Amino acid sequence: MELKAEFTTEPFRGEGEPPPHAVRAREAASAAGLTMDFGPLGTTARGEAAAVLDALPAIARAALAAGATRLTLQLSTEEARGPAEPAVQPLDRLIREVEAELGGRLADLDRQDKQRAVRLLEERGAFTLRKAVVTIAEALGVTRFTVYNYLNREA
């Protein structure tokens, strides 16, 4: 079974070279033979479950020894990527379609058009998708509570 380990080390640096603790953690993962994606906000290491689990203590020790004050880790099986992750893409697509239909970004609409946008998104099944209320509230520039109020309004 494949396993994915996503980890970040802190403190973060915004510009320039990555901090030594991030580099050392990456090197430890690489030395374990894991497939790596090293980015400015974190590192993803993939490999056989046993290899990933065996490498985690070395990754943590390397990061902490090089000055990390925190290491945040998320583990998942590669199979977990299946149906859960694509839900974000259809929701973004639905939001863009409604924005095009209403003639502007959801956050820039007046209250009446925001209510209309919520109704349109509901009609198109947007609220059946994972984290829809939070994502739509952010796109509208309102609270989740406001989105629920819009949903409960009579058309």
CSV table of C-alpha atoms in Angstrom, one decimal:
chain,number,residue,atom,x,y,z
A,1,MET,CA,0.0,0.0,0.0
A,2,GLU,CA,1.3,3.5,-0.9
A,3,LEU,CA,1.3,6.1,1.8
A,4,LYS,CA,1.6,9.9,1.5
A,5,ALA,CA,3.2,12.0,4.2
A,6,GLU,CA,2.7,15.8,4.0
A,7,PHE,CA,4.7,17.8,6.5
A,8,THR,CA,5.6,21.4,7.2
A,9,THR,CA,8.3,22.7,9.5
A,10,GLU,CA,8.2,26.0,11.2
A,11,PRO,CA,9.2,28.8,11.5
A,12,PHE,CA,8.3,29.7,7.9
A,13,ARG,CA,10.4,32.0,5.7
A,14,GLY,CA,8.7,34.0,3.1
A,15,GLU,CA,11.5,34.7,0.6
A,16,GLY,CA,14.9,33.4,-0.3
A,17,GLU,CA,16.4,30.0,0.5
A,18,PRO,CA,14.4,27.5,2.5
A,19,PRO,CA,15.3,27.3,6.1
A,20,PRO,CA,17.8,24.6,7.2
A,21,HIS,CA,15.1,22.6,9.1
A,22,ALA,CA,13.0,22.2,5.9
A,23,VAL,CA,16.1,21.2,3.9
A,24,ARG,CA,17.2,18.6,6.5
A,25,ALA,CA,13.7,17.1,6.7
A,26,ARG,CA,13.6,16.8,2.9
A,27,GLU,CA,17.1,15.2,2.9
A,28,ALA,CA,16.0,12.7,5.5
A,29,ALA,CA,12.9,11.7,3.4
A,30,SER,CA,15.0,11.5,0.3
A,31,ALA,CA,17.6,9.4,2.0
A,32,ALA,CA,14.8,6.9,2.9
A,33,GLY,CA,14.1,6.5,-0.8
A,34,LEU,CA,10.8,8.3,-0.8
A,35,THR,CA,9.4,10.2,-3.8
A,36,MET,CA,9.5,13.9,-2.9
A,37,ASP,CA,7.7,17.2,-3.7
A,38,PHE,CA,9.4,20.0,-1.9
A,39,GLY,CA,7.6,23.3,-1.9
A,40,PRO,CA,7.6,26.7,-0.1
A,41,LEU,CA,4.8,25.7,2.3
A,42,GLY,CA,5.6,22.0,2.9
A,43,THR,CA,6.9,18.7,1.6
A,44,THR,CA,5.1,15.7,0.4
A,45,ALA,CA,6.8,12.3,0.5
A,46,ARG,CA,5.4,9.2,-1.1
A,47,GLY,CA,6.3,5.6,-0.9
A,48,GLU,CA,5.4,2.1,0.3
A,49,ALA,CA,3.7,2.4,3.7
A,50,ALA,CA,6.5,0.7,5.6
A,51,ALA,CA,9.2,2.9,4.1
A,52,VAL,CA,7.2,6.1,4.9
A,53,LEU,CA,6.5,5.0,8.5
A,54,ASP,CA,10.1,4.0,9.0
A,55,ALA,CA,11.3,7.4,7.7
A,56,LEU,CA,9.1,9.6,9.9
A,57,PRO,CA,11.3,9.5,13.1
A,58,ALA,CA,14.4,10.4,11.0
A,59,ILE,CA,12.5,13.3,9.3
A,60,ALA,CA,11.3,14.6,12.6
A,61,ARG,CA,14.8,14.4,14.3
A,62,ALA,CA,16.5,16.1,11.3
A,63,ALA,CA,14.0,19.0,11.3
A,64,LEU,CA,14.2,19.5,15.0
A,65,ALA,CA,18.0,19.2,15.2
A,66,ALA,CA,18.2,21.9,12.5
A,67,GLY,CA,16.0,24.4,14.4
A,68,ALA,CA,12.4,23.6,13.7
A,69,THR,CA,10.1,24.7,16.4
A,70,ARG,CA,7.1,22.7,15.1
A,71,LEU,CA,6.6,19.9,12.6
A,72,THR,CA,3.1,19.3,11.4
A,73,LEU,CA,2.4,15.9,9.7
A,74,GLN,CA,-0.6,14.5,7.8
A,75,LEU,CA,-0.6,10.9,6.6
A,76,SER,CA,-3.0,9.4,4.0
A,77,THR,CA,-3.1,6.4,1.8
A,78,GLU,CA,-2.9,7.2,-1.9
A,79,GLU,CA,-6.3,5.6,-2.2
A,80,ALA,CA,-7.7,8.4,0.0
A,81,ARG,CA,-7.1,10.9,-2.9
A,82,GLY,CA,-9.8,9.2,-4.9
A,83,PRO,CA,-13.3,10.7,-4.5
A,84,ALA,CA,-12.6,13.3,-1.8
A,85,GLU,CA,-10.2,15.6,-3.5
A,86,PRO,CA,-12.0,16.2,-6.8
A,87,ALA,CA,-15.0,17.7,-5.0
A,88,VAL,CA,-13.2,21.0,-4.9
A,89,GLN,CA,-12.8,21.3,-8.6
A,90,PRO,CA,-16.5,20.9,-9.5
A,91,LEU,CA,-17.5,23.5,-6.8
A,92,ASP,CA,-15.0,26.0,-8.1
A,93,ARG,CA,-16.4,25.4,-11.6
A,94,LEU,CA,-20.0,25.9,-10.4
A,95,ILE,CA,-19.0,29.2,-8.6
A,96,ARG,CA,-17.3,30.4,-11.8
A,97,GLU,CA,-20.4,29.6,-13.9
A,98,VAL,CA,-22.7,31.5,-11.5
A,99,GLU,CA,-20.2,34.4,-11.5
A,100,ALA,CA,-20.3,34.5,-15.3
A,101,GLU,CA,-24.1,34.3,-15.3
A,102,LEU,CA,-24.5,37.1,-12.8
A,103,GLY,CA,-21.8,39.3,-14.4
A,104,GLY,CA,-19.2,39.5,-11.6
A,105,ARG,CA,-17.3,38.0,-8.7
A,106,LEU,CA,-19.7,36.7,-6.0
A,107,ALA,CA,-18.0,38.9,-3.4
A,108,ASP,CA,-18.8,42.1,-5.5
A,109,LEU,CA,-22.5,41.4,-5.9
A,110,ASP,CA,-25.2,43.2,-4.0
A,111,ARG,CA,-27.2,41.4,-1.3
A,112,GLN,CA,-30.0,40.4,-3.6
A,113,ASP,CA,-27.7,39.0,-6.2
A,114,LYS,CA,-25.8,37.1,-3.5
A,115,GLN,CA,-29.0,35.5,-2.5
A,116,ARG,CA,-29.7,34.7,-6.1
A,117,ALA,CA,-26.2,33.2,-6.5
A,118,VAL,CA,-26.9,30.9,-3.5
A,119,ARG,CA,-30.2,29.7,-5.0
A,120,LEU,CA,-28.5,29.0,-8.4
A,121,LEU,CA,-25.7,27.1,-6.6
A,122,GLU,CA,-28.2,25.1,-4.7
A,123,GLU,CA,-30.2,24.3,-7.8
A,124,ARG,CA,-27.0,23.0,-9.4
A,125,GLY,CA,-26.1,20.7,-6.5
A,126,ALA,CA,-23.2,22.7,-5.1
A,127,PHE,CA,-24.3,22.2,-1.5
A,128,THR,CA,-24.0,18.4,-1.9
A,129,LEU,CA,-20.2,18.8,-2.3
A,130,ARG,CA,-17.7,18.6,0.6
A,131,LYS,CA,-17.1,21.9,2.4
A,132,ALA,CA,-19.5,23.8,0.1
A,133,VAL,CA,-20.9,26.2,2.6
A,134,VAL,CA,-17.4,27.3,3.8
A,135,THR,CA,-16.1,27.7,0.2
A,136,ILE,CA,-19.2,29.5,-1.0
A,137,ALA,CA,-19.2,31.8,2.0
A,138,GLU,CA,-15.6,32.8,1.3
A,139,ALA,CA,-16.5,33.4,-2.4
A,140,LEU,CA,-19.4,35.6,-1.4
A,141,GLY,CA,-17.5,37.4,1.3
A,142,VAL,CA,-20.1,36.5,4.0
A,143,THR,CA,-20.3,34.2,7.0
A,144,ARG,CA,-21.5,30.6,6.9
A,145,PHE,CA,-24.4,31.8,9.0
A,146,THR,CA,-25.4,34.2,6.2
A,147,VAL,CA,-25.2,31.4,3.6
A,148,TYR,CA,-27.5,29.3,5.7
A,149,ASN,CA,-29.9,32.3,6.0
A,150,TYR,CA,-29.9,32.7,2.2
A,151,LEU,CA,-30.6,28.9,1.8
A,152,ASN,CA,-33.5,29.1,4.3
A,153,ARG,CA,-35.1,32.1,2.5
A,154,GLU,CA,-38.1,31.6,0.3
A,155,ALA,CA,-37.3,32.5,-3.4
